[in-house]
């Protein structure tokens, strides 16, 4: 941990990291009135979080950083905005709270937290210390070139250190193997300089690699929506498995075009006006701009068809040119709708004194789309006059 971080006007944290971990805390600092600032790794992506005035603002990086390569990371925040930069990709969001700037207190934790702070961090909902990771959560990898508000920091500035060594040796990529991987998984493919991003043509090795990537470069997870409800389409539903740096493109340049709309609902896109119609990008998925709205039918499945292309001007593999259709499935969870009661002849039942009349569907009718009409039971409620009938 480092001494108190003064971020009343603006807070800036920078570092260069190297890791293969999918989760881990990079930074945490508490503030007054339950506020805080944190940065952690979630499923290989960096997530920056600012808690302020009882609300949380989050940003997720567009670049995976657990690929055993060095990545530059910069977190910058003020009382009104939060910005996260990983390598050359920057995402930014506004902080909606109207309270004043963060009044940071205590130590700035980098790479992990101490036991006395663990319960506090767990209650804030950080993934790195949730569930089975409640006793762990520390960053596993290498950190260097740490700067706080543009001032370089290192071990001489640290107040407390634990499980840290000087001269970290980065974890090496695994050696290539000839093991055959089942087609339902996504194998790690060694890619030693097979694609030159400065060239206008692809090498033979790159084409061979791209043919293998073509089989499973998209990982789709069904969207689950309640009957008659809505749900956002997120990055966890559509994952793109590509070597972006080797292809010379960015994740934000991946674009999805809706070729066939859903049958039992609709997709609502909250995108820029200058963006092509019926398209959304990876950036739109990160920010929750794609929403599926179910029409309320009894069908348990829905789907839409889409293609994938890139807005980059560089030469890309055929499967990134929008020539192939993909199906995205949507699972509808049913709800038990209430039966509908109707009175075809009105709400007045007329009969002669001391007579009887059969109740038929012409008098009292009920329908239920979730049940057979013969299974419906009517209950008589209210104060009945036993002497009258």
Short mmCIF file of C-alpha atoms in Angstrom, two decimals:
data_model
loop_
_atom_site.label_atom_id
_atom_site.label_comp_id
_atom_site.label_asym_id
_atom_site.label_seq_id
_atom_site.Cartn_x
_atom_site.Cartn_y
_atom_site.Cartn_z
CA UNK A 1 0.00 0.00 0.00
CA UNK A 2 1.03 3.59 -0.67
CA UNK A 3 0.44 6.81 1.33
CA UNK A 4 -2.74 8.91 1.08
CA UNK A 5 -3.82 9.67 -2.49
CA UNK A 6 -4.88 13.29 -2.91
CA UNK A 7 -7.57 13.27 -5.61
CA UNK A 8 -9.82 16.19 -4.64
CA UNK A 9 -9.52 17.85 -8.05
CA UNK A 10 -8.47 14.91 -10.21
CA UNK A 11 -7.09 11.43 -9.65
CA UNK A 12 -4.72 9.77 -12.11
CA UNK A 13 -3.23 6.29 -11.76
CA UNK A 14 -0.95 4.75 -14.38
CA UNK A 15 0.92 1.48 -14.64
CA UNK A 16 2.19 -1.14 -17.06
CA UNK A 17 1.15 -4.70 -16.27
CA UNK A 18 1.71 -8.27 -17.46
CA UNK A 19 -0.56 -11.13 -16.41
CA UNK A 20 -2.47 -14.25 -17.43
CA UNK A 21 -5.00 -13.99 -14.59
CA UNK A 22 -8.72 -13.64 -15.25
CA UNK A 23 -9.41 -11.89 -11.94
CA UNK A 24 -7.55 -9.77 -9.42
CA UNK A 25 -7.50 -6.40 -7.69
CA UNK A 26 -5.26 -3.79 -9.25
CA UNK A 27 -6.20 -0.76 -7.15
CA UNK A 28 -8.45 0.18 -4.22
CA UNK A 29 -8.82 3.31 -2.10
CA UNK A 30 -11.68 4.05 0.26
CA UNK A 31 -13.16 7.52 0.76
CA UNK A 32 -15.39 9.31 3.23
CA UNK A 33 -19.14 8.56 3.49
CA UNK A 34 -18.70 5.09 1.98
CA UNK A 35 -17.29 6.34 -1.33
CA UNK A 36 -14.41 4.52 -3.03
CA UNK A 37 -12.38 4.05 -6.22
CA UNK A 38 -11.28 0.64 -7.45
CA UNK A 39 -9.86 -1.14 -10.48
CA UNK A 40 -9.87 -4.91 -10.96
CA UNK A 41 -9.60 -7.64 -13.60
CA UNK A 42 -12.82 -9.43 -14.52
CA UNK A 43 -12.66 -12.26 -17.05
CA UNK A 44 -9.48 -10.82 -18.52
CA UNK A 45 -10.83 -7.28 -18.89
CA UNK A 46 -10.09 -4.29 -16.68
CA UNK A 47 -13.05 -2.76 -14.84
CA UNK A 48 -12.80 0.66 -13.17
CA UNK A 49 -15.37 1.51 -10.49
CA UNK A 50 -16.09 4.74 -8.64
CA UNK A 51 -18.62 4.64 -5.79
CA UNK A 52 -19.94 8.09 -4.98
CA UNK A 53 -23.04 9.31 -3.20
CA UNK A 54 -24.53 5.83 -2.97
CA UNK A 55 -24.21 5.07 -6.70
CA UNK A 56 -21.56 3.19 -8.66
CA UNK A 57 -20.10 4.18 -12.03
CA UNK A 58 -18.31 1.41 -13.95
CA UNK A 59 -16.17 1.23 -17.07
CA UNK A 60 -14.95 -1.94 -18.79
CA UNK A 61 -11.91 -1.99 -21.06
CA UNK A 62 -12.22 -3.00 -24.69
CA UNK A 63 -8.93 -4.88 -24.61
CA UNK A 64 -8.16 -8.19 -22.88
CA UNK A 65 -5.04 -7.84 -20.74
CA UNK A 66 -4.51 -11.46 -19.60
CA UNK A 67 -2.68 -12.50 -22.77
CA UNK A 68 0.82 -12.61 -21.18
CA UNK A 69 1.78 -9.34 -22.85
CA UNK A 70 2.64 -5.91 -21.45
CA UNK A 71 -0.25 -3.42 -21.38
CA UNK A 72 -0.37 0.26 -20.46
CA UNK A 73 -3.26 1.16 -18.11
CA UNK A 74 -4.45 4.61 -17.07
CA UNK A 75 -7.31 5.44 -14.70
CA UNK A 76 -8.44 9.07 -14.54
CA UNK A 77 -11.40 10.50 -12.62
CA UNK A 78 -12.88 13.79 -11.44
CA UNK A 79 -16.07 14.64 -9.55
CA UNK A 80 -17.99 14.44 -12.85
CA UNK A 81 -16.29 11.85 -15.06
CA UNK A 82 -14.47 8.51 -15.14
CA UNK A 83 -12.02 7.52 -17.89
CA UNK A 84 -10.14 4.27 -18.50
CA UNK A 85 -7.37 3.75 -21.04
CA UNK A 86 -5.80 0.40 -21.95
CA UNK A 87 -3.06 0.69 -24.56
CA UNK A 88 -4.66 2.86 -27.28
CA UNK A 89 -8.30 2.21 -26.36
CA UNK A 90 -10.11 4.75 -24.16
CA UNK A 91 -13.61 4.56 -22.68
CA UNK A 92 -15.28 7.33 -20.68
CA UNK A 93 -18.49 7.85 -18.72
CA UNK A 94 -20.11 10.56 -16.64
CA UNK A 95 -20.51 10.28 -12.88
CA UNK A 96 -24.13 11.11 -12.15
CA UNK A 97 -23.79 11.91 -8.46
CA UNK A 98 -24.04 15.60 -7.58
CA UNK A 99 -21.89 15.29 -4.47
CA UNK A 100 -18.49 16.90 -4.21
CA UNK A 101 -15.16 15.33 -5.18
CA UNK A 102 -14.00 12.10 -3.56
CA UNK A 103 -12.43 12.64 -0.15
CA UNK A 104 -10.03 9.69 -0.20
CA UNK A 105 -8.85 8.33 3.12
CA UNK A 106 -6.42 5.70 4.32
CA UNK A 107 -3.89 3.92 2.14
CA UNK A 108 -3.86 3.39 -1.60
CA UNK A 109 -3.83 -0.38 -2.13
CA UNK A 110 -2.12 -1.60 -5.31
CA UNK A 111 -2.20 -5.28 -6.31
CA UNK A 112 -4.22 -6.44 -3.29
CA UNK A 113 -5.78 -5.48 0.04
CA UNK A 114 -5.13 -6.33 3.69
CA UNK A 115 -7.42 -8.48 5.86
CA UNK A 116 -8.93 -5.51 7.69
CA UNK A 117 -10.13 -4.02 4.39
CA UNK A 118 -11.36 -7.27 2.84
CA UNK A 119 -14.86 -7.23 4.39
CA UNK A 120 -15.34 -3.63 3.30
CA UNK A 121 -14.36 -4.44 -0.29
CA UNK A 122 -16.50 -7.58 -0.38
CA UNK A 123 -19.60 -5.58 0.59
CA UNK A 124 -18.95 -3.24 -2.34
CA UNK A 125 -19.49 -6.10 -4.77
CA UNK A 126 -16.02 -6.35 -6.33
CA UNK A 127 -15.77 -9.66 -8.19
CA UNK A 128 -12.15 -10.30 -7.19
CA UNK A 129 -13.11 -10.94 -3.55
CA UNK A 130 -16.52 -12.53 -4.04
CA UNK A 131 -17.56 -16.16 -3.67
CA UNK A 132 -14.67 -18.62 -3.49
CA UNK A 133 -12.20 -15.75 -3.92
CA UNK A 134 -13.20 -14.07 -0.67
CA UNK A 135 -9.83 -15.02 0.89
CA UNK A 136 -7.81 -14.14 -2.19
CA UNK A 137 -8.32 -11.63 -4.95
CA UNK A 138 -4.78 -10.31 -5.18
CA UNK A 139 -3.27 -9.44 -8.55
CA UNK A 140 -0.98 -12.16 -9.91
CA UNK A 141 1.53 -10.87 -12.42
CA UNK A 142 3.98 -8.02 -12.95
CA UNK A 143 3.48 -4.29 -12.36
CA UNK A 144 5.90 -1.58 -13.35
CA UNK A 145 6.09 2.16 -14.14
CA UNK A 146 3.47 2.97 -11.47
CA UNK A 147 2.51 6.65 -11.34
CA UNK A 148 0.05 8.37 -9.01
CA UNK A 149 -0.97 11.86 -10.14
CA UNK A 150 2.02 11.78 -12.54
CA UNK A 151 4.45 11.04 -9.67
CA UNK A 152 6.40 7.80 -10.08
CA UNK A 153 5.91 5.29 -7.28
CA UNK A 154 7.72 2.11 -6.32
CA UNK A 155 8.73 -0.12 -3.42
CA UNK A 156 10.64 2.70 -1.65
CA UNK A 157 7.33 4.61 -1.39
CA UNK A 158 5.29 1.64 -0.11
CA UNK A 159 4.10 1.63 3.50
CA UNK A 160 3.36 -2.12 3.61
CA UNK A 161 4.37 -4.91 1.20
CA UNK A 162 3.44 -8.59 1.08
CA UNK A 163 4.34 -11.37 -1.39
CA UNK A 164 6.15 -8.89 -3.66
CA UNK A 165 9.53 -9.45 -5.29
CA UNK A 166 11.81 -7.08 -7.16
CA UNK A 167 12.55 -7.77 -10.82
CA UNK A 168 9.39 -9.66 -11.76
CA UNK A 169 9.92 -12.15 -14.58
CA UNK A 170 6.90 -12.20 -16.90
CA UNK A 171 5.10 -15.49 -17.39
CA UNK A 172 5.95 -17.02 -20.74
CA UNK A 173 3.43 -18.27 -23.28
CA UNK A 174 3.00 -22.08 -23.27
CA UNK A 175 4.96 -24.07 -25.80
CA UNK A 176 3.09 -25.09 -28.95
CA UNK A 177 1.74 -28.65 -28.88
CA UNK A 178 0.28 -31.04 -31.42
CA UNK A 179 -2.55 -32.12 -29.14
CA UNK A 180 -5.88 -32.31 -30.95
CA UNK A 181 -8.54 -30.22 -29.23
CA UNK A 182 -12.25 -31.13 -29.52
CA UNK A 183 -14.07 -28.79 -31.91
CA UNK A 184 -16.42 -27.58 -29.17
CA UNK A 185 -13.60 -25.76 -27.39
CA UNK A 186 -11.50 -22.79 -28.34
CA UNK A 187 -7.84 -23.91 -28.51
CA UNK A 188 -4.91 -21.65 -27.85
CA UNK A 189 -3.18 -21.20 -31.18
CA UNK A 190 0.49 -20.08 -31.29
CA UNK A 191 0.75 -17.18 -33.71
CA UNK A 192 4.43 -16.24 -34.19
CA UNK A 193 4.50 -13.19 -36.46
CA UNK A 194 2.21 -14.61 -39.10
CA UNK A 195 0.50 -11.32 -39.92
CA UNK A 196 2.14 -8.03 -40.82
CA UNK A 197 -0.23 -5.20 -39.99
CA UNK A 198 1.65 -2.82 -42.28
CA UNK A 199 1.13 -4.99 -45.33
CA UNK A 200 -1.88 -4.90 -47.61
CA UNK A 201 -1.87 -8.67 -48.17
CA UNK A 202 -2.04 -11.63 -45.83
CA UNK A 203 0.68 -14.25 -45.67
CA UNK A 204 0.04 -17.94 -46.29
CA UNK A 205 0.55 -18.71 -42.59
CA UNK A 206 -1.96 -16.01 -41.64
CA UNK A 207 -4.56 -17.45 -44.02
CA UNK A 208 -4.08 -20.89 -42.49
CA UNK A 209 -4.45 -19.44 -39.01
CA UNK A 210 -7.54 -17.46 -39.99
CA UNK A 211 -9.15 -20.57 -41.45
CA UNK A 212 -8.76 -22.26 -38.07
CA UNK A 213 -10.03 -19.17 -36.23
CA UNK A 214 -13.04 -19.06 -38.54
CA UNK A 215 -14.45 -22.17 -36.88
CA UNK A 216 -14.96 -20.66 -33.43
CA UNK A 217 -14.03 -16.99 -33.38
CA UNK A 218 -17.56 -16.21 -32.10
CA UNK A 219 -18.74 -17.55 -28.75
CA UNK A 220 -22.49 -17.07 -28.30
CA UNK A 221 -24.45 -17.39 -25.06
CA UNK A 222 -28.26 -17.44 -25.09
CA UNK A 223 -30.04 -14.34 -23.85
CA UNK A 224 -32.68 -15.21 -21.22
CA UNK A 225 -35.74 -12.94 -21.11
CA UNK A 226 -38.94 -13.25 -19.06
CA UNK A 227 -42.18 -13.53 -21.01
CA UNK A 228 -43.34 -10.03 -21.93
CA UNK A 229 -40.15 -8.55 -20.45
CA UNK A 230 -36.87 -7.11 -21.72
CA UNK A 231 -33.15 -7.70 -21.25
CA UNK A 232 -29.93 -6.07 -22.54
CA UNK A 233 -27.66 -7.89 -24.96
CA UNK A 234 -24.18 -7.69 -23.40
CA UNK A 235 -20.60 -8.61 -24.20
CA UNK A 236 -20.98 -11.87 -22.24
CA UNK A 237 -23.58 -12.98 -24.79
CA UNK A 238 -21.39 -12.32 -27.85
CA UNK A 239 -17.65 -12.85 -27.38
CA UNK A 240 -15.16 -12.37 -30.19
CA UNK A 241 -12.11 -14.62 -29.99
CA UNK A 242 -9.49 -12.96 -32.20
CA UNK A 243 -5.86 -11.88 -32.08
CA UNK A 244 -6.73 -8.22 -32.51
CA UNK A 245 -3.17 -6.93 -32.38
CA UNK A 246 -1.96 -9.41 -34.96
CA UNK A 247 -4.86 -8.50 -37.25
CA UNK A 248 -4.17 -4.81 -36.70
CA UNK A 249 -7.73 -4.00 -35.63
CA UNK A 250 -9.45 -2.92 -32.41
CA UNK A 251 -12.41 -4.52 -30.66
CA UNK A 252 -14.39 -1.33 -31.10
CA UNK A 253 -14.11 -1.82 -34.88
CA UNK A 254 -16.06 -5.10 -34.78
CA UNK A 255 -19.59 -4.44 -36.08
CA UNK A 256 -22.65 -6.72 -36.06
CA UNK A 257 -25.38 -6.27 -38.68
CA UNK A 258 -28.89 -7.60 -38.01
CA UNK A 259 -29.94 -9.48 -41.14
CA UNK A 260 -33.21 -10.96 -39.80
CA UNK A 261 -35.16 -9.41 -36.93
CA UNK A 262 -36.57 -11.51 -34.05
CA UNK A 263 -39.94 -13.16 -34.68
CA UNK A 264 -41.57 -12.76 -31.26
CA UNK A 265 -39.99 -9.49 -30.13
CA UNK A 266 -37.83 -6.62 -31.24
CA UNK A 267 -34.29 -5.32 -30.85
CA UNK A 268 -34.03 -1.71 -29.74
CA UNK A 269 -30.71 -0.05 -30.59
CA UNK A 270 -29.65 3.10 -28.76
CA UNK A 271 -26.84 4.00 -31.16
CA UNK A 272 -25.39 7.08 -32.84
CA UNK A 273 -27.48 8.60 -35.63
CA UNK A 274 -24.59 8.43 -38.10
CA UNK A 275 -24.19 4.68 -37.52
CA UNK A 276 -25.44 2.31 -40.22
CA UNK A 277 -29.04 1.15 -39.75
CA UNK A 278 -29.58 -2.18 -37.96
CA UNK A 279 -25.96 -2.40 -36.81
CA UNK A 280 -24.30 -2.34 -33.40
CA UNK A 281 -20.67 -2.55 -32.33
CA UNK A 282 -18.73 -4.19 -29.52
CA UNK A 283 -18.69 -0.75 -27.89
CA UNK A 284 -22.51 -0.72 -27.93
CA UNK A 285 -22.53 -4.11 -26.17
CA UNK A 286 -20.18 -2.85 -23.48
CA UNK A 287 -22.43 0.14 -22.76
CA UNK A 288 -25.78 -1.71 -22.82
CA UNK A 289 -27.14 -0.02 -25.94
CA UNK A 290 -28.76 -3.15 -27.39
CA UNK A 291 -32.07 -4.20 -25.81
CA UNK A 292 -34.35 -7.14 -26.65
CA UNK A 293 -38.05 -6.60 -25.87
CA UNK A 294 -40.36 -9.63 -25.90
CA UNK A 295 -43.80 -9.26 -27.42
CA UNK A 296 -45.60 -11.31 -24.77
CA UNK A 297 -46.38 -14.43 -26.84
CA UNK A 298 -46.32 -17.94 -25.38
CA UNK A 299 -43.39 -19.07 -27.55
CA UNK A 300 -40.40 -20.22 -25.49
CA UNK A 301 -37.73 -19.47 -28.11
CA UNK A 302 -36.83 -16.54 -30.33
CA UNK A 303 -33.79 -15.68 -32.44
CA UNK A 304 -32.28 -13.21 -34.87
CA UNK A 305 -29.73 -13.60 -37.66
CA UNK A 306 -26.66 -11.41 -37.95
CA UNK A 307 -23.37 -11.03 -39.78
CA UNK A 308 -20.02 -9.69 -38.60
CA UNK A 309 -17.70 -7.22 -40.29
CA UNK A 310 -15.11 -4.64 -39.30
CA UNK A 311 -14.95 -0.91 -39.91
CA UNK A 312 -11.16 -1.11 -40.27
CA UNK A 313 -9.69 -0.27 -43.68
CA UNK A 314 -7.04 -2.94 -43.30
CA UNK A 315 -7.10 -6.30 -45.05
CA UNK A 316 -9.06 -8.76 -42.90
CA UNK A 317 -10.01 -12.46 -43.16
CA UNK A 318 -13.15 -13.37 -45.17
CA UNK A 319 -15.17 -14.16 -42.04
CA UNK A 320 -14.82 -10.49 -40.97
CA UNK A 321 -16.34 -9.16 -44.19
CA UNK A 322 -20.00 -9.84 -43.35
CA UNK A 323 -20.41 -12.75 -45.77
CA UNK A 324 -21.62 -15.35 -43.26
CA UNK A 325 -24.83 -15.49 -41.24
CA UNK A 326 -24.94 -16.39 -37.56
CA UNK A 327 -27.96 -17.24 -35.42
CA UNK A 328 -28.37 -15.79 -31.93
CA UNK A 329 -30.87 -17.67 -29.76
CA UNK A 330 -33.12 -16.09 -27.15
CA UNK A 331 -34.73 -18.16 -24.38
CA UNK A 332 -38.09 -16.95 -23.08
CA UNK A 333 -38.98 -17.94 -19.51
CA UNK A 334 -42.78 -18.40 -19.26
CA UNK A 335 -45.03 -16.71 -16.71
CA UNK A 336 -48.40 -18.00 -15.53
CA UNK A 337 -50.84 -15.41 -16.88
CA UNK A 338 -54.11 -14.86 -15.00
CA UNK A 339 -57.28 -16.25 -16.63
CA UNK A 340 -59.49 -13.77 -18.47
CA UNK A 341 -63.15 -13.59 -17.42
CA UNK A 342 -65.89 -12.38 -19.77
CA UNK A 343 -69.68 -11.98 -19.46
CA UNK A 344 -71.13 -12.32 -22.98
CA UNK A 345 -74.70 -11.39 -21.88
CA UNK A 346 -73.68 -8.67 -19.41
CA UNK A 347 -73.20 -8.65 -15.64
CA UNK A 348 -76.91 -9.07 -14.79
CA UNK A 349 -78.28 -12.61 -14.40
CA UNK A 350 -82.09 -12.70 -14.69
CA UNK A 351 -84.39 -15.64 -13.81
CA UNK A 352 -87.96 -16.12 -12.54
CA UNK A 353 -88.73 -16.54 -8.84
CA UNK A 354 -88.55 -20.16 -7.64
CA UNK A 355 -86.98 -21.22 -10.95
CA UNK A 356 -83.53 -22.38 -11.98
CA UNK A 357 -81.23 -21.65 -14.88
CA UNK A 358 -78.06 -23.36 -16.04
CA UNK A 359 -74.82 -21.33 -16.14
CA UNK A 360 -73.32 -21.82 -19.59
CA UNK A 361 -70.52 -20.22 -21.61
CA UNK A 362 -73.11 -17.76 -22.92
CA UNK A 363 -73.43 -16.36 -19.39
CA UNK A 364 -70.02 -16.89 -17.82
CA UNK A 365 -66.87 -17.52 -19.84
CA UNK A 366 -63.20 -17.78 -18.86
CA UNK A 367 -60.10 -18.40 -20.95
CA UNK A 368 -56.52 -19.11 -19.94
CA UNK A 369 -53.74 -19.34 -22.54
CA UNK A 370 -51.58 -21.29 -20.06
CA UNK A 371 -54.22 -23.96 -19.19
CA UNK A 372 -56.98 -26.05 -20.69
CA UNK A 373 -60.40 -24.39 -20.23
CA UNK A 374 -61.79 -27.61 -18.71
CA UNK A 375 -59.26 -27.33 -15.86
CA UNK A 376 -60.51 -23.93 -14.70
CA UNK A 377 -62.43 -23.77 -11.41
CA UNK A 378 -64.78 -20.95 -10.37
CA UNK A 379 -64.99 -19.91 -6.73
CA UNK A 380 -68.06 -18.07 -5.39
CA UNK A 381 -67.08 -15.23 -3.06
CA UNK A 382 -69.08 -12.70 -1.05
CA UNK A 383 -72.06 -12.73 1.32
CA UNK A 384 -74.71 -15.03 -0.14
CA UNK A 385 -78.37 -14.97 0.84
CA UNK A 386 -79.15 -18.62 1.51
CA UNK A 387 -82.91 -17.92 1.71
CA UNK A 388 -82.96 -16.37 -1.77
CA UNK A 389 -81.31 -19.27 -3.61
#
